[in-house]
Short mmCIF file of N, CA, C and O and ligand atoms in Angstrom, two decimals:
data_model
loop_
_atom_site.label_atom_id
_atom_site.label_comp_id
_atom_site.label_asym_id
_atom_site.label_seq_id
_atom_site.Cartn_x
_atom_site.Cartn_y
_atom_site.Cartn_z
N MET A 1 0.82 -1.21 -0.01
CA MET A 1 0.09 0.06 -0.06
C MET A 1 0.97 1.47 -0.02
O MET A 1 0.49 2.35 -0.96
N GLU A 2 1.73 1.20 0.90
CA GLU A 2 2.38 2.46 1.06
C GLU A 2 3.35 2.56 -0.33
O GLU A 2 3.71 3.74 -0.77
N GLU A 3 3.88 1.55 -0.82
CA GLU A 3 4.69 1.56 -2.02
C GLU A 3 3.84 2.08 -3.39
O GLU A 3 4.28 3.04 -3.86
N ASN A 4 2.43 1.68 -3.37
CA ASN A 4 1.62 2.38 -4.47
C ASN A 4 1.58 3.94 -4.11
O ASN A 4 1.39 4.80 -5.15
N GLY A 5 1.46 4.29 -2.87
CA GLY A 5 1.31 5.68 -2.48
C GLY A 5 2.27 6.50 -3.03
O GLY A 5 2.01 7.87 -3.71
N ILE A 6 3.48 5.93 -2.85
CA ILE A 6 4.58 7.16 -3.49
C ILE A 6 4.90 7.06 -5.18
O ILE A 6 4.62 7.87 -5.65
N LYS A 7 4.10 5.67 -5.38
CA LYS A 7 4.40 5.70 -6.90
C LYS A 7 3.12 6.96 -7.35
O LYS A 7 3.50 7.78 -8.49
N GLU A 8 2.18 7.03 -6.70
CA GLU A 8 0.96 7.73 -7.23
C GLU A 8 1.72 9.24 -7.06
O GLU A 8 1.25 10.12 -7.99
N GLY A 9 2.10 9.54 -6.22
CA GLY A 9 2.55 10.71 -5.72
C GLY A 9 3.69 11.30 -6.72
O GLY A 9 3.69 12.52 -7.17
N GLN A 10 4.61 10.32 -7.24
CA GLN A 10 5.60 10.56 -7.95
C GLN A 10 4.92 10.95 -9.48
O GLN A 10 5.32 11.90 -10.38
N ARG A 11 3.99 10.03 -9.85
CA ARG A 11 3.35 10.21 -11.28
C ARG A 11 2.63 11.65 -11.26
O ARG A 11 2.64 12.50 -12.39
N GLU A 12 1.99 12.16 -10.22
CA GLU A 12 1.43 13.48 -10.06
C GLU A 12 2.32 14.60 -10.47
O GLU A 12 2.33 15.63 -11.07
N GLU A 13 3.47 14.16 -9.80
CA GLU A 13 4.48 15.29 -9.96
C GLU A 13 5.18 15.58 -11.37
O GLU A 13 5.39 16.60 -11.68
N LEU A 14 5.05 14.45 -11.81
CA LEU A 14 5.72 14.15 -13.32
C LEU A 14 4.80 15.06 -14.21
O LEU A 14 5.22 15.82 -15.13
N SER A 15 3.59 14.48 -14.15
CA SER A 15 2.42 15.23 -15.09
C SER A 15 2.62 16.89 -15.07
O SER A 15 2.38 17.27 -15.97
N GLU A 16 2.68 16.88 -13.64
CA GLU A 16 2.62 18.60 -13.45
C GLU A 16 3.88 19.22 -13.90
O GLU A 16 3.87 20.31 -14.71
N LEU A 17 5.01 18.55 -13.83
CA LEU A 17 6.15 19.13 -14.44
C LEU A 17 6.15 19.26 -16.01
O LEU A 17 6.25 20.14 -16.88
N SER A 18 5.48 18.12 -16.71
CA SER A 18 5.51 18.15 -18.29
C SER A 18 4.64 19.22 -18.66
O SER A 18 4.69 19.68 -19.81
N THR A 19 3.32 19.38 -17.88
CA THR A 19 2.56 20.51 -18.17
C THR A 19 3.48 21.94 -18.45
O THR A 19 3.20 22.65 -19.13
N ILE A 20 4.02 22.03 -17.31
CA ILE A 20 4.91 23.27 -17.23
C ILE A 20 5.85 23.45 -18.31
O ILE A 20 6.04 24.55 -19.08
N ASP A 21 6.56 22.37 -18.89
CA ASP A 21 7.52 22.36 -19.89
C ASP A 21 7.04 22.57 -21.35
O ASP A 21 7.82 22.97 -22.07
N ASN A 22 5.56 22.02 -21.33
CA ASN A 22 4.75 22.01 -22.82
C ASN A 22 4.71 23.40 -23.32
O ASN A 22 3.49 23.95 -23.71
N HIS A 23 5.50 24.65 -23.06
CA HIS A 23 5.16 25.71 -23.73
C HIS A 23 5.00 25.92 -25.23
O HIS A 23 6.01 24.90 -25.91
N PRO A 24 4.53 26.75 -25.81
CA PRO A 24 4.36 26.37 -27.43
C PRO A 24 5.83 26.50 -28.10
O PRO A 24 5.85 25.68 -28.90
N ALA A 25 6.57 27.36 -27.66
CA ALA A 25 7.77 27.55 -28.55
C ALA A 25 8.79 26.18 -28.16
O ALA A 25 9.26 25.99 -29.15
N ASP A 26 8.50 25.66 -26.73
CA ASP A 26 9.42 24.38 -26.55
C ASP A 26 8.81 23.39 -27.50
O ASP A 26 9.56 22.60 -28.23
N MET A 27 7.37 23.22 -27.49
CA MET A 27 6.95 22.41 -28.70
C MET A 27 7.75 22.51 -30.01
O MET A 27 7.99 21.55 -30.83
N ALA A 28 7.53 23.60 -30.41
CA ALA A 28 8.06 24.11 -32.20
C ALA A 28 9.30 23.51 -32.09
O ALA A 28 9.86 22.87 -32.88
N THR A 29 10.04 23.88 -31.02
CA THR A 29 11.74 23.46 -31.20
C THR A 29 11.63 21.97 -31.22
O THR A 29 12.34 21.64 -31.91
N GLU A 30 11.10 21.55 -30.53
CA GLU A 30 11.16 20.03 -30.46
C GLU A 30 10.65 19.05 -31.76
O GLU A 30 11.16 18.31 -32.42
N VAL A 31 9.46 19.72 -32.32
CA VAL A 31 9.13 19.32 -33.77
C VAL A 31 10.17 19.61 -34.61
O VAL A 31 10.61 18.74 -35.37
N TYR A 32 10.65 20.69 -34.60
CA TYR A 32 12.04 21.12 -35.40
C TYR A 32 13.33 20.12 -35.49
O TYR A 32 13.62 19.53 -36.28
N ASP A 33 13.41 19.87 -34.53
CA ASP A 33 14.67 18.91 -34.11
C ASP A 33 14.18 17.61 -34.56
O ASP A 33 15.16 16.88 -35.01
N LYS A 34 13.08 16.99 -34.20
CA LYS A 34 12.38 15.97 -34.65
C LYS A 34 12.73 15.72 -36.20
O LYS A 34 13.12 14.82 -37.06
N GLU A 35 12.18 16.58 -36.87
CA GLU A 35 12.12 16.73 -38.35
C GLU A 35 13.77 16.97 -39.20
O GLU A 35 13.80 16.10 -39.82
N ARG A 36 14.37 17.61 -38.27
CA ARG A 36 15.76 17.68 -38.96
C ARG A 36 16.77 16.13 -38.40
O ARG A 36 16.97 15.76 -39.61
N GLY A 37 16.19 15.77 -37.44
CA GLY A 37 17.11 14.47 -37.15
C GLY A 37 16.31 13.47 -38.08
O GLY A 37 17.32 12.20 -38.72
N TYR A 38 15.00 13.39 -38.35
CA TYR A 38 14.60 12.59 -39.41
C TYR A 38 15.20 12.43 -40.86
O TYR A 38 15.48 11.83 -41.40
N ALA A 39 15.27 14.09 -41.15
CA ALA A 39 16.14 14.10 -42.52
C ALA A 39 17.42 13.52 -42.58
O ALA A 39 17.84 13.04 -43.40
N LEU A 40 18.31 13.97 -41.49
CA LEU A 40 19.68 13.29 -41.35
C LEU A 40 19.59 11.58 -41.46
O LEU A 40 20.35 11.09 -42.19
N PHE A 41 18.61 11.31 -40.83
CA PHE A 41 18.47 9.86 -40.65
C PHE A 41 18.33 9.27 -42.23
O PHE A 41 18.96 8.12 -42.70
N GLU A 42 17.36 9.82 -42.80
CA GLU A 42 17.11 9.60 -44.03
C GLU A 42 18.24 9.74 -45.16
O GLU A 42 18.65 8.56 -45.98
N ASN A 43 18.98 10.78 -45.10
CA ASN A 43 20.28 11.00 -45.69
C ASN A 43 21.35 9.75 -45.44
O ASN A 43 21.84 8.85 -46.39
N GLU A 44 21.48 9.43 -44.17
CA GLU A 44 22.26 7.92 -43.76
C GLU A 44 21.83 7.05 -44.41
O GLU A 44 22.59 6.32 -44.93
N LYS A 45 20.56 6.87 -44.35
CA LYS A 45 20.05 5.46 -45.02
C LYS A 45 20.46 5.45 -46.43
O LYS A 45 20.94 4.09 -46.78
N ASN A 46 20.39 6.85 -47.14
CA ASN A 46 20.78 6.52 -48.46
C ASN A 46 22.20 6.21 -48.77
O ASN A 46 22.42 5.35 -49.69
N ILE A 47 23.18 6.66 -48.18
CA ILE A 47 24.48 6.49 -48.33
C ILE A 47 24.60 5.29 -47.65
O ILE A 47 25.34 4.41 -48.41
N LEU A 48 24.19 4.53 -46.58
CA LEU A 48 24.11 3.09 -46.13
C LEU A 48 23.81 2.22 -47.46
O LEU A 48 24.77 1.36 -47.64
N ALA A 49 22.82 2.57 -48.02
CA ALA A 49 22.58 1.71 -49.20
C ALA A 49 23.24 1.67 -50.27
O ALA A 49 23.43 0.91 -50.95
N LYS A 50 23.84 2.93 -50.45
CA LYS A 50 25.03 3.18 -51.70
C LYS A 50 26.00 2.22 -51.27
O LYS A 50 26.75 1.67 -52.03
N ILE A 51 26.66 2.50 -49.79
CA ILE A 51 27.80 1.64 -49.80
C ILE A 51 27.57 0.18 -49.89
O ILE A 51 28.35 -0.53 -50.22
N ASP A 52 26.26 -0.39 -49.11
CA ASP A 52 26.25 -1.83 -49.58
C ASP A 52 26.14 -2.16 -50.93
O ASP A 52 26.40 -3.31 -51.15
N ALA A 53 25.39 -1.42 -51.92
CA ALA A 53 25.57 -1.63 -53.47
C ALA A 53 26.81 -1.84 -53.94
O ALA A 53 27.35 -2.56 -54.58
N ALA A 54 27.73 -0.72 -53.24
CA ALA A 54 29.20 -0.54 -53.67
C ALA A 54 29.79 -2.18 -53.10
O ALA A 54 30.64 -2.61 -54.04
N LEU A 55 29.79 -2.57 -52.01
CA LEU A 55 30.09 -3.57 -51.53
C LEU A 55 29.96 -5.06 -52.22
O LEU A 55 30.63 -5.79 -52.53
N LYS A 56 28.52 -4.54 -52.73
CA LYS A 56 28.07 -6.22 -53.32
C LYS A 56 28.61 -6.00 -54.86
O LYS A 56 29.19 -6.92 -55.27
N ASN A 57 28.94 -4.64 -55.48
CA ASN A 57 29.67 -4.47 -56.68
C ASN A 57 31.08 -5.41 -56.35
O ASN A 57 31.57 -5.89 -57.40
N ILE A 58 31.74 -4.81 -55.50
CA ILE A 58 32.98 -5.38 -55.32
C ILE A 58 33.20 -7.19 -55.55
O ILE A 58 33.90 -7.09 -55.85
N GLU A 59 32.03 -7.49 -54.52
CA GLU A 59 31.89 -9.12 -54.79
C GLU A 59 31.62 -9.29 -56.10
O GLU A 59 32.18 -10.35 -56.23
N ASP A 60 30.96 -8.40 -57.07
CA ASP A 60 30.57 -9.11 -58.00
C ASP A 60 31.46 -8.73 -59.24
O ASP A 60 31.35 -9.09 -60.63
N GLY A 61 32.63 -8.15 -58.96
CA GLY A 61 33.79 -7.46 -59.72
C GLY A 61 33.01 -6.52 -60.61
O GLY A 61 33.73 -6.25 -61.60
N THR A 62 31.93 -5.77 -60.24
CA THR A 62 31.39 -4.89 -61.18
C THR A 62 31.90 -2.99 -60.44
O THR A 62 31.21 -2.27 -60.86
N TYR A 63 32.52 -3.14 -59.39
CA TYR A 63 32.63 -2.03 -58.49
C TYR A 63 33.58 -1.03 -59.83
O TYR A 63 34.25 -1.53 -60.31
N GLY A 64 33.16 0.27 -59.57
CA GLY A 64 33.64 1.10 -60.56
C GLY A 64 33.19 1.54 -62.00
O GLY A 64 33.53 1.85 -62.87
N ILE A 65 32.14 0.46 -62.17
CA ILE A 65 31.42 0.60 -63.42
C ILE A 65 30.04 1.25 -63.13
O ILE A 65 29.13 0.97 -62.40
N CYS A 66 29.94 2.07 -64.03
CA CYS A 66 28.76 3.22 -64.11
C CYS A 66 27.53 2.37 -64.27
O CYS A 66 27.73 1.68 -65.36
N GLU A 67 26.41 2.66 -63.28
CA GLU A 67 25.40 1.65 -63.77
C GLU A 67 24.41 2.02 -64.67
O GLU A 67 23.39 1.76 -65.00
N VAL A 68 24.82 3.63 -65.21
CA VAL A 68 23.85 3.91 -66.23
C VAL A 68 24.47 3.53 -67.94
O VAL A 68 23.77 3.36 -68.27
N CYS A 69 25.96 4.22 -68.01
CA CYS A 69 25.97 3.82 -69.27
C CYS A 69 27.32 2.80 -69.40
O CYS A 69 27.57 2.27 -70.78
N GLY A 70 27.54 1.98 -68.18
CA GLY A 70 28.18 0.82 -68.16
C GLY A 70 29.88 1.08 -68.68
O GLY A 70 30.52 0.06 -68.40
N GLY A 71 30.23 2.41 -68.66
CA GLY A 71 31.77 2.70 -68.78
C GLY A 71 32.21 2.67 -67.24
O GLY A 71 31.52 2.39 -66.19
N GLU A 72 33.73 3.00 -67.33
CA GLU A 72 34.42 2.87 -65.97
C GLU A 72 34.22 4.31 -65.31
O GLU A 72 34.29 5.34 -65.91
N ILE A 73 33.93 4.12 -64.18
CA ILE A 73 33.88 5.47 -63.47
C ILE A 73 35.20 6.14 -63.22
O ILE A 73 35.88 5.20 -62.65
N GLU A 74 35.44 7.17 -63.48
CA GLU A 74 36.68 7.85 -63.27
C GLU A 74 37.23 7.53 -61.62
O GLU A 74 36.73 7.69 -60.61
N LYS A 75 38.65 7.53 -61.72
CA LYS A 75 39.16 7.15 -60.57
C LYS A 75 39.16 8.27 -59.48
O LYS A 75 38.99 8.05 -58.24
N ASP A 76 39.51 9.53 -59.95
CA ASP A 76 39.21 10.56 -59.00
C ASP A 76 38.23 10.77 -58.23
O ASP A 76 37.82 11.24 -57.36
N ARG A 77 37.07 10.50 -59.22
CA ARG A 77 35.62 10.44 -58.75
C ARG A 77 35.39 9.35 -57.82
O ARG A 77 34.53 9.59 -56.66
N LEU A 78 35.94 8.19 -58.02
CA LEU A 78 35.61 7.22 -56.67
C LEU A 78 36.22 7.26 -55.61
O LEU A 78 36.06 7.04 -54.49
N GLU A 79 37.65 8.04 -55.71
CA GLU A 79 38.40 8.26 -54.50
C GLU A 79 37.49 9.51 -53.69
O GLU A 79 37.66 9.25 -52.46
N ALA A 80 36.87 10.22 -54.36
CA ALA A 80 36.12 11.44 -53.73
C ALA A 80 34.86 10.75 -53.13
O ALA A 80 34.69 11.05 -51.82
N ILE A 81 34.02 9.95 -53.70
CA ILE A 81 32.99 9.17 -53.24
C ILE A 81 33.11 7.62 -53.75
O ILE A 81 32.70 7.51 -54.64
N PRO A 82 33.52 6.98 -52.67
CA PRO A 82 33.91 5.54 -52.97
C PRO A 82 32.45 4.86 -53.22
O PRO A 82 32.72 3.83 -53.95
N TYR A 83 31.33 5.22 -52.72
CA TYR A 83 30.27 4.76 -53.33
C TYR A 83 29.48 5.03 -54.46
O TYR A 83 28.23 4.81 -54.50
N VAL A 84 30.09 5.95 -55.03
CA VAL A 84 29.48 6.67 -55.94
C VAL A 84 28.92 5.49 -57.04
O VAL A 84 30.08 4.44 -57.26
N SER A 85 27.90 5.61 -57.92
CA SER A 85 27.53 4.31 -58.84
C SER A 85 27.54 5.02 -60.41
O SER A 85 26.80 4.07 -60.96
N THR A 86 27.58 6.08 -60.44
CA THR A 86 27.67 6.55 -61.70
C THR A 86 28.87 7.31 -62.41
O THR A 86 29.46 7.84 -61.08
N CYS A 87 29.03 7.33 -63.59
CA CYS A 87 30.29 8.41 -63.92
C CYS A 87 29.87 9.62 -64.06
O CYS A 87 28.85 10.03 -63.91
N LYS A 88 31.12 10.61 -64.44
CA LYS A 88 30.81 12.16 -64.22
C LYS A 88 30.00 12.48 -65.41
O LYS A 88 29.25 13.50 -65.39
N ASN A 89 29.59 11.43 -66.64
CA ASN A 89 28.64 12.22 -67.50
C ASN A 89 27.45 11.96 -67.31
O ASN A 89 26.42 12.28 -68.21
N VAL A 90 26.96 11.57 -66.51
CA VAL A 90 25.30 11.15 -66.03
C VAL A 90 25.14 12.29 -65.35
O VAL A 90 25.68 13.02 -64.55
ZN1 ZN B 1 28.16 6.42 -67.15
#
């Protein structure tokens, strides 16, 4: 019983605190941060997918081959972006 009483008290305290914290300005900042984080995450996912594809190409022996024209991707381009999948002409 006593344990329950403590938990109830803490819950009340917490909900009171979160009401005070939820100023409209804070909410906006939070949403902005979430959207920015999401965009970053999407970008990372893109790069990871490209790196995965490049690793697969290394296994297949097609690494450095442009996926659009089938030509060789320039060496300096591959050095700059190792996971690039197209040549400069694309
Ligand atoms: Zn090409």
